[in-house]
Short mmCIF file of C-alpha atoms in Angstrom, two decimals:
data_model
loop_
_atom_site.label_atom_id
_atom_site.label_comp_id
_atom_site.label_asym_id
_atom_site.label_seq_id
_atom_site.Cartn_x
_atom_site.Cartn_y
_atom_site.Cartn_z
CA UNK G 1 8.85 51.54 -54.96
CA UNK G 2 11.38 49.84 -52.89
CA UNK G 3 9.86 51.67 -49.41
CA UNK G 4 6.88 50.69 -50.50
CA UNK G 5 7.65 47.62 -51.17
CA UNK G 6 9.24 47.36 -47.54
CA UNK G 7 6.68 48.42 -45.64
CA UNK G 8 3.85 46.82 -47.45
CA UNK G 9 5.90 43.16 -46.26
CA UNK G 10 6.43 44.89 -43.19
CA UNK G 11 2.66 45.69 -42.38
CA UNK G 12 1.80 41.51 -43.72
CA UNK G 13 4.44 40.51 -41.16
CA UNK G 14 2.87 42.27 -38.23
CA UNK G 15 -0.32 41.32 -39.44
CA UNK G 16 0.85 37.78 -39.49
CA UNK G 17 2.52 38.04 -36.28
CA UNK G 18 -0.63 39.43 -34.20
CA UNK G 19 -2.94 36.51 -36.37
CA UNK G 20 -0.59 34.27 -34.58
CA UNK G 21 -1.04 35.92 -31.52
CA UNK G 22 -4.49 36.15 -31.42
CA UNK G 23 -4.95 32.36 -32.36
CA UNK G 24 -2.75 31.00 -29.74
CA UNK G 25 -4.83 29.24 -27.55
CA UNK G 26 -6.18 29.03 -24.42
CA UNK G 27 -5.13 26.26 -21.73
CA UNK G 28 -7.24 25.73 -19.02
CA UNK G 29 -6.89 22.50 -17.13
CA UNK G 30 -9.41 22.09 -14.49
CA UNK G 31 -8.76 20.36 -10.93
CA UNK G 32 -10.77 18.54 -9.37
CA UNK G 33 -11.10 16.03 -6.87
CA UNK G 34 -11.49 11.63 -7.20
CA UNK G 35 -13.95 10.45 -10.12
CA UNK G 36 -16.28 9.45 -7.01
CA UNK G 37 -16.72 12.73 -5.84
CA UNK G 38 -18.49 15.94 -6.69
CA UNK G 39 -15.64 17.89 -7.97
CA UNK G 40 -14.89 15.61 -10.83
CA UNK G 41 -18.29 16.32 -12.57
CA UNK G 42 -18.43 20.10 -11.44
CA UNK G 43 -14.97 20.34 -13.54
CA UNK G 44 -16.16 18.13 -16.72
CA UNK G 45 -19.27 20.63 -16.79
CA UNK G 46 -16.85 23.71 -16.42
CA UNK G 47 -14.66 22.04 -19.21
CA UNK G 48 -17.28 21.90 -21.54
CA UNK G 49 -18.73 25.34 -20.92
CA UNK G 50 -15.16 26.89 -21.62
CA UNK G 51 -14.26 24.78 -24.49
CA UNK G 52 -17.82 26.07 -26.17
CA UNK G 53 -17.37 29.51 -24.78
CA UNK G 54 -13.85 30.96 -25.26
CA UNK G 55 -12.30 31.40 -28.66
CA UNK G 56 -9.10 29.07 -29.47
CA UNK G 57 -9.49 27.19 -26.05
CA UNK G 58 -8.08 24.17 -24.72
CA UNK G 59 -9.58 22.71 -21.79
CA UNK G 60 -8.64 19.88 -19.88
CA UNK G 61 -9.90 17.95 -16.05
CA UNK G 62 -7.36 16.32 -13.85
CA UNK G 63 -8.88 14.11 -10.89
CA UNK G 64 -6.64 14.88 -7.96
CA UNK G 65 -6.68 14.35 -4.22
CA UNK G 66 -8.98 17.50 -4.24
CA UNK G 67 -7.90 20.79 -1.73
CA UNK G 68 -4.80 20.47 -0.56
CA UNK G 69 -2.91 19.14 -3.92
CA UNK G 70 -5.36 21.35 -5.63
CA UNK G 71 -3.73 24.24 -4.29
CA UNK G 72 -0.38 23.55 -4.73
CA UNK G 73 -0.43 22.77 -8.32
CA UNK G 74 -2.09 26.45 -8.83
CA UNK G 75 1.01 27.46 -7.09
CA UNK G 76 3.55 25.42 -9.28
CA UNK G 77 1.53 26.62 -12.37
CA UNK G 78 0.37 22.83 -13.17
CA UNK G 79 -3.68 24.30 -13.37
CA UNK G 80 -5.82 27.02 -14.55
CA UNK G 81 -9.01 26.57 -11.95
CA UNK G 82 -9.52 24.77 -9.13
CA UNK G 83 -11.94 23.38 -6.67
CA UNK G 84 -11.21 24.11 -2.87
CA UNK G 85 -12.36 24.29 0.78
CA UNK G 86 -12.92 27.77 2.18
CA UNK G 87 -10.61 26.32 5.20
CA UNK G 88 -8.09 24.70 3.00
CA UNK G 89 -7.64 28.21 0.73
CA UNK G 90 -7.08 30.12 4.29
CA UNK G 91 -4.59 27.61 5.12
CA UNK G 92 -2.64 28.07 1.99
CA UNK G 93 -2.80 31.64 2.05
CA UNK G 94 -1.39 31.53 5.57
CA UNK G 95 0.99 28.68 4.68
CA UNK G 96 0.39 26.04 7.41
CA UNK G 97 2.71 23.64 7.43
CA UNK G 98 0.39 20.81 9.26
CA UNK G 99 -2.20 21.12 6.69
CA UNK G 100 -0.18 20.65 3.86
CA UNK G 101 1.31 23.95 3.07
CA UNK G 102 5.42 24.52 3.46
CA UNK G 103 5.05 27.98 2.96
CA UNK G 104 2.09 30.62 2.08
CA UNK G 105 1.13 30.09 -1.66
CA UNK G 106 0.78 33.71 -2.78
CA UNK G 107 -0.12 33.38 -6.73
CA UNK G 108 -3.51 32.20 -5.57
CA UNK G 109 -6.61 34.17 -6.48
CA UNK G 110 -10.82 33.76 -6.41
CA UNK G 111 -12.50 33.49 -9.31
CA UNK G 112 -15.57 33.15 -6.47
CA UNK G 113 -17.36 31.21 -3.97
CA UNK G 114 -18.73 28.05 -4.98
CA UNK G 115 -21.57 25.72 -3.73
CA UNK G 116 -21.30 24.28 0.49
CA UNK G 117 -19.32 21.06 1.26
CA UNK G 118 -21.52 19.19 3.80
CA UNK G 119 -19.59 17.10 5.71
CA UNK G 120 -21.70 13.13 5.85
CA UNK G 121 -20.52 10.78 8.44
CA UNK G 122 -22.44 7.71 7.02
CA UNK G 123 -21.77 3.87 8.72
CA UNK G 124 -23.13 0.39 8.24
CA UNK G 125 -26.22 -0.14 10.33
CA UNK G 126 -24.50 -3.68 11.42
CA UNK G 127 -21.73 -1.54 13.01
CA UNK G 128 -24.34 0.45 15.83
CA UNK G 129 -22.34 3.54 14.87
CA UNK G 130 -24.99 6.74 15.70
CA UNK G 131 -23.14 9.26 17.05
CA UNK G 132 -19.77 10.68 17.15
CA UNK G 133 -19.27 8.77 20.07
CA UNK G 134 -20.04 5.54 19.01
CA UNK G 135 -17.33 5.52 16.50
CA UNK G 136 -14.56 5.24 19.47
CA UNK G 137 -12.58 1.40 18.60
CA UNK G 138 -14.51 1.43 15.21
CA UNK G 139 -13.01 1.33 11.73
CA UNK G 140 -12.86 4.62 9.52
CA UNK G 141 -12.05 6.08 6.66
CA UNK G 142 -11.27 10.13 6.67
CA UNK G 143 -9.74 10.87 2.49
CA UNK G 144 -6.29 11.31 2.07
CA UNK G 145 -3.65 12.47 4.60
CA UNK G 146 -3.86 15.78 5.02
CA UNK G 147 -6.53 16.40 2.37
CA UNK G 148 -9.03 18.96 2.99
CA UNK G 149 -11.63 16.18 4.02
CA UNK G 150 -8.84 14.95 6.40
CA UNK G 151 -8.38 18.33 7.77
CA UNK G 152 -12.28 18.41 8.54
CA UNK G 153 -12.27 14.99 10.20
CA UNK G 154 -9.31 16.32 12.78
CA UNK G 155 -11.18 19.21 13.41
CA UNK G 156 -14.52 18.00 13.80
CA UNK G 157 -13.22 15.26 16.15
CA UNK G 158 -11.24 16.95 18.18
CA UNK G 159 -14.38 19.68 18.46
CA UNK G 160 -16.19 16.06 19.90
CA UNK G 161 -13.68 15.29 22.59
CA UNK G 162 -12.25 12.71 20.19
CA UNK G 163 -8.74 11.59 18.85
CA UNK G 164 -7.90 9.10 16.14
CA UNK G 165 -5.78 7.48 19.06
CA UNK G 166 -9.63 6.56 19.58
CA UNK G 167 -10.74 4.60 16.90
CA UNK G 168 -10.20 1.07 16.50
CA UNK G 169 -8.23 1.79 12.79
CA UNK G 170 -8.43 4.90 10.71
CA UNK G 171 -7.93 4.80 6.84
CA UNK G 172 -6.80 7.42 4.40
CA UNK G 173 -8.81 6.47 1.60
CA UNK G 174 -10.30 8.01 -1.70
CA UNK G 175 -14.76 8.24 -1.50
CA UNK G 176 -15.27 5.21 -3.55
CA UNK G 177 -12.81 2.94 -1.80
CA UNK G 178 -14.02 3.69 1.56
CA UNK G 179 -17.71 2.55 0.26
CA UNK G 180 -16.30 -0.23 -1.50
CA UNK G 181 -14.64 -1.61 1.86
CA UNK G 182 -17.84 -1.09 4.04
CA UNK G 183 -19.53 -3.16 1.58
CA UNK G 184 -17.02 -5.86 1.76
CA UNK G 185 -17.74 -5.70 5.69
CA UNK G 186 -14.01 -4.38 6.48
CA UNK G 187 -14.73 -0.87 7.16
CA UNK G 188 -17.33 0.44 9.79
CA UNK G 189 -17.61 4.25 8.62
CA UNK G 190 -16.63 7.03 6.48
CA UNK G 191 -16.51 10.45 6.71
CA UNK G 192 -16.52 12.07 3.42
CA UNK G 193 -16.48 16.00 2.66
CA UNK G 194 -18.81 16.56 -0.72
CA UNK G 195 -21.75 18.12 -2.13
CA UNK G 196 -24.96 16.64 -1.46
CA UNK G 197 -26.18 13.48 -3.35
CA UNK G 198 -22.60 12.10 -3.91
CA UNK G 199 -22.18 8.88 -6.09
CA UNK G 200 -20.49 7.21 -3.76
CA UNK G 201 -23.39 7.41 -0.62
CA UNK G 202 -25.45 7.06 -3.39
CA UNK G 203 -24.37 3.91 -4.47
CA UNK G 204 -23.74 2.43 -1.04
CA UNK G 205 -26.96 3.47 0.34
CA UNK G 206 -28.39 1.30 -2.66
CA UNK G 207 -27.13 -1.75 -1.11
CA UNK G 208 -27.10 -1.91 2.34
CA UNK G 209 -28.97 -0.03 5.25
CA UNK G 210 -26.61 2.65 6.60
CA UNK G 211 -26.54 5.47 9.90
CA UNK G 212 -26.35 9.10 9.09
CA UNK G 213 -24.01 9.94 12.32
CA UNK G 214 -25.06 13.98 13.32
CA UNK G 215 -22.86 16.44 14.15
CA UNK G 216 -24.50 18.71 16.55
CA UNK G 217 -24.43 22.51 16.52
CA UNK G 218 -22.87 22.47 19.54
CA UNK G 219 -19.91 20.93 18.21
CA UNK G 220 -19.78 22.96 15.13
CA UNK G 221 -19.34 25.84 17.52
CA UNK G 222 -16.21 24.44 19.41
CA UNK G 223 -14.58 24.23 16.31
CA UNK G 224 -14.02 27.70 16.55
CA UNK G 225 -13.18 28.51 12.76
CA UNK G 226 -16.14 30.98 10.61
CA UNK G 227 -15.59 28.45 8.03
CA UNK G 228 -17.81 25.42 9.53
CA UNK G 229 -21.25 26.71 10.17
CA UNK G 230 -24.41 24.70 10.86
CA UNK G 231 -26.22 22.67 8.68
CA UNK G 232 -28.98 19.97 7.40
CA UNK G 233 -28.67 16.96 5.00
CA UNK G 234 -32.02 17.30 3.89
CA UNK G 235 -33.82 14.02 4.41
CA UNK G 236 -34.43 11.53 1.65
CA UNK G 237 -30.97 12.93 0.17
CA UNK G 238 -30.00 8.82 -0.10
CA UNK G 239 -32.10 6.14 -0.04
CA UNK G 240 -33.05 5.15 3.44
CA UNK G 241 -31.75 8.44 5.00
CA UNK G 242 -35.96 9.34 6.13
CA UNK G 243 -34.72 12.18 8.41
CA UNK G 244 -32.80 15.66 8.08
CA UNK G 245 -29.39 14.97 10.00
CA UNK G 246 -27.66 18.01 11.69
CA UNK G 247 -23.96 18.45 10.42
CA UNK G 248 -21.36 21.05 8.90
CA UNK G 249 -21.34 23.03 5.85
CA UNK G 250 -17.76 24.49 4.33
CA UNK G 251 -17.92 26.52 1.25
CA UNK G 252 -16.18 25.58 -1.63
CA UNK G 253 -13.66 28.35 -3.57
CA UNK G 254 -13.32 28.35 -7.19
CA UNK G 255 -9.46 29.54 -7.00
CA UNK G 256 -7.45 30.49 -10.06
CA UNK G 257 -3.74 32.18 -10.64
CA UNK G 258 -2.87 35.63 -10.29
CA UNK G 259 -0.99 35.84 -13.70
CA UNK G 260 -3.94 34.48 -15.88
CA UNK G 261 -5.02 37.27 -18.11
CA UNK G 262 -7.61 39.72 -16.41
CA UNK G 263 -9.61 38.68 -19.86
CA UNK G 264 -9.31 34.88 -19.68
CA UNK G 265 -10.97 34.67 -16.11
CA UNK G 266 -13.52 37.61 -17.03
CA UNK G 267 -15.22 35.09 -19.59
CA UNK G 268 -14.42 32.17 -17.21
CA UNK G 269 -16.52 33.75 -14.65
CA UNK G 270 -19.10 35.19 -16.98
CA UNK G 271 -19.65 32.02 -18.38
CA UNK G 272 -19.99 30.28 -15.33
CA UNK G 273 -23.09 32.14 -14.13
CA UNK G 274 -24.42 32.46 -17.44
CA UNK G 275 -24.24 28.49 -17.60
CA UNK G 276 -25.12 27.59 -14.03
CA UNK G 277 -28.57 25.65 -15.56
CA UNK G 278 -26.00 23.72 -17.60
CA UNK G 279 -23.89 23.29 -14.99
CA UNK G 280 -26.52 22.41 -12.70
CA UNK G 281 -27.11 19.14 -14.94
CA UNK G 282 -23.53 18.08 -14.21
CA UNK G 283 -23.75 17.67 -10.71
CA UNK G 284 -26.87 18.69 -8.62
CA UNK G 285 -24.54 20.72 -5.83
CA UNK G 286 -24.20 23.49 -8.71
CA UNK G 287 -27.60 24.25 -8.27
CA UNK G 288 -26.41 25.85 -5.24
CA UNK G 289 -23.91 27.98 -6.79
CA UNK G 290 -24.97 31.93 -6.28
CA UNK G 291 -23.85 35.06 -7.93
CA UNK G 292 -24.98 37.38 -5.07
CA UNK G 293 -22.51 35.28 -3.03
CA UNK G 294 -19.95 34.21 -4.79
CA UNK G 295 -17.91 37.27 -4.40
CA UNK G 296 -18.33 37.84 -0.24
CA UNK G 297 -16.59 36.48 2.94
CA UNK G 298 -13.65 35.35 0.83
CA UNK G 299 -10.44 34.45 2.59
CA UNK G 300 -8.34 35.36 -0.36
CA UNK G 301 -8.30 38.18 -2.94
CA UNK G 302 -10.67 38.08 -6.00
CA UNK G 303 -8.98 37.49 -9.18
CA UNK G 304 -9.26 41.25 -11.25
CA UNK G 305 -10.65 39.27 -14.10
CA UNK G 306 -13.48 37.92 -11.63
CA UNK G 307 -13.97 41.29 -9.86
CA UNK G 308 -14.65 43.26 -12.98
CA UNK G 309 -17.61 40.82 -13.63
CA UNK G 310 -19.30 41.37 -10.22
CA UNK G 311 -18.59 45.11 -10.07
CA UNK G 312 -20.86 45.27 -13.56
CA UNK G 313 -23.29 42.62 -12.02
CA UNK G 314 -23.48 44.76 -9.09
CA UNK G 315 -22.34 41.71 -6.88
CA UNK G 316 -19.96 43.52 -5.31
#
């Protein structure tokens, strides 16, 4: 009776044990990018899709200075998911110091490819800003040092024959304090890296006439890096925008961790294309979210959570 007895408390313990184990939860803290931007919302509508989707989770969004500090809190462990440009997650991979990496960040893994960044050069009409040119002794605002939308502004300038030796002033500033100074008449221009329709254009096109400055194809090309291709804002994107405007597209990353369980970012990417209506009513730049592409022209290895899920979608 004794043995019995033993392993009868014995087989509750383990029982207890793997109850515990199985109900420990599931953290998953989201990063993002300013309130302002298009990452923020993306992340609230992942949150929500996770926290209804996987068992015992706990999901959280942290507005950040988006890419670059995206990034390297994956690498410290300080996030589950984050939002990235394709340029910025080559740059970490390769660790370059000058865009914000000390040394190659190696736990870093796709979950997939994400929606196009389209890079909008918008300026107060008052300031005769049209082109590229035009913005040579002019005020502007290009994100946060060494942020992935600061990256694009070096690159896109110096792809244009210009430095920022050849503006008047240039700002580091977050989306919606860049709008709010053009308002207040002490900023000329901003260029901001985003999905289409952003708040902040939004909301600044609502109040004043603005320029949509283009960046020609020709440009694009002298950039030299796969990652900026061609594109069109769409006209009537913002309120008195009445034409398409030529500019650059990046592609956004959904990056996660290498040592999240193959599991945990299975149902995170399952859940993500079988929400993408859903999340499509977050922020309209979801819409353009695609499972046929998600998994291609990468420029860092798929999670083997993620790749499971587009092997059996036949994505891959």
């Amino acid at each position: 009776m004794r043995v019995k007895t033993r392993f009868a408390l014995l087989a509750a313990a383990t029982l207890t044990l793997s109850s515990a184990a199985q109900a420990a939860p599931v953290f998953i803290n989201i990063l993002t990018g300013g309130t302002s931007g298009v990452y923020y919302p993306i992340g609230v509508g992942l949150s929500q899709i996770y926290s209804d989707g996987i068992a015992g989770s706990k999901t959280s969004v942290q507005a950040t200075k988006a890419s670059v500090e995206n990034l390297n809190l994956l690498q410290a462990g300080r996030g589950e998911l984050a939002l990235a440009l394709g340029d910025s997650v080559a740059d970490a991979k390769n660790g370059v110091e000058d865009a914000g990496f000390k040394a190659p960040l190696t736990k870093l893994r796709a979950l997939g490819g994400a929606y196009p960044n389209y890079i909008q050069i918008v300026a107060s009409k008052e300031s005769g800003i049209k082109t590229l040119a035009d913005l040579k002794g002019k005020t502007i605002s290009v994100g946060a040092p060494k942020s992935g939308t600061e990256l694009n502004a070096r690159a896109i300038f110096k792809a244009a024959g210009l430095t920022y030796e050849d503006m008047g002033k240039v700002q580091y500033l977050p989306f919606a304090e860049s709008v709010e100074l053009i308002k207040n008449r002490q900023l000329d221009a901003t260029l901001q890296s985003s999905g289409l329709g952003m708040a902040a254009i939004r909301d600044l096109s609502s109040v004043m006439p603005l320029n949509y400055v283009a960046i020609p194809s020709e440009v694009v090309t002298k950039i030299g890096n796969p990652a900026y291709q061609s594109a069109m804002i769409p006209a009537n994107t913002y309120d008195g925008q009445a034409e398409a405007v030529p500019t650059v597209a990046i592609t956004n990353i959904l990056v996660t961790r290498a040592d999240l369980p193959d599991d945990v970012v299975y149902d995170m990417t399952r859940l993500l294309f079988d929400n993408l209506g859903r999340l499509g009513n977050s922020h309209s730049a979801a819409k353009d979210i695609k499972l046929e592409a998600a998994a291609k022209n990468l420029p860092i290895a798929l999670h083997p959570g993620a790749e499971r899920y587009y092997k059996e979608k036949g994505a891959l």
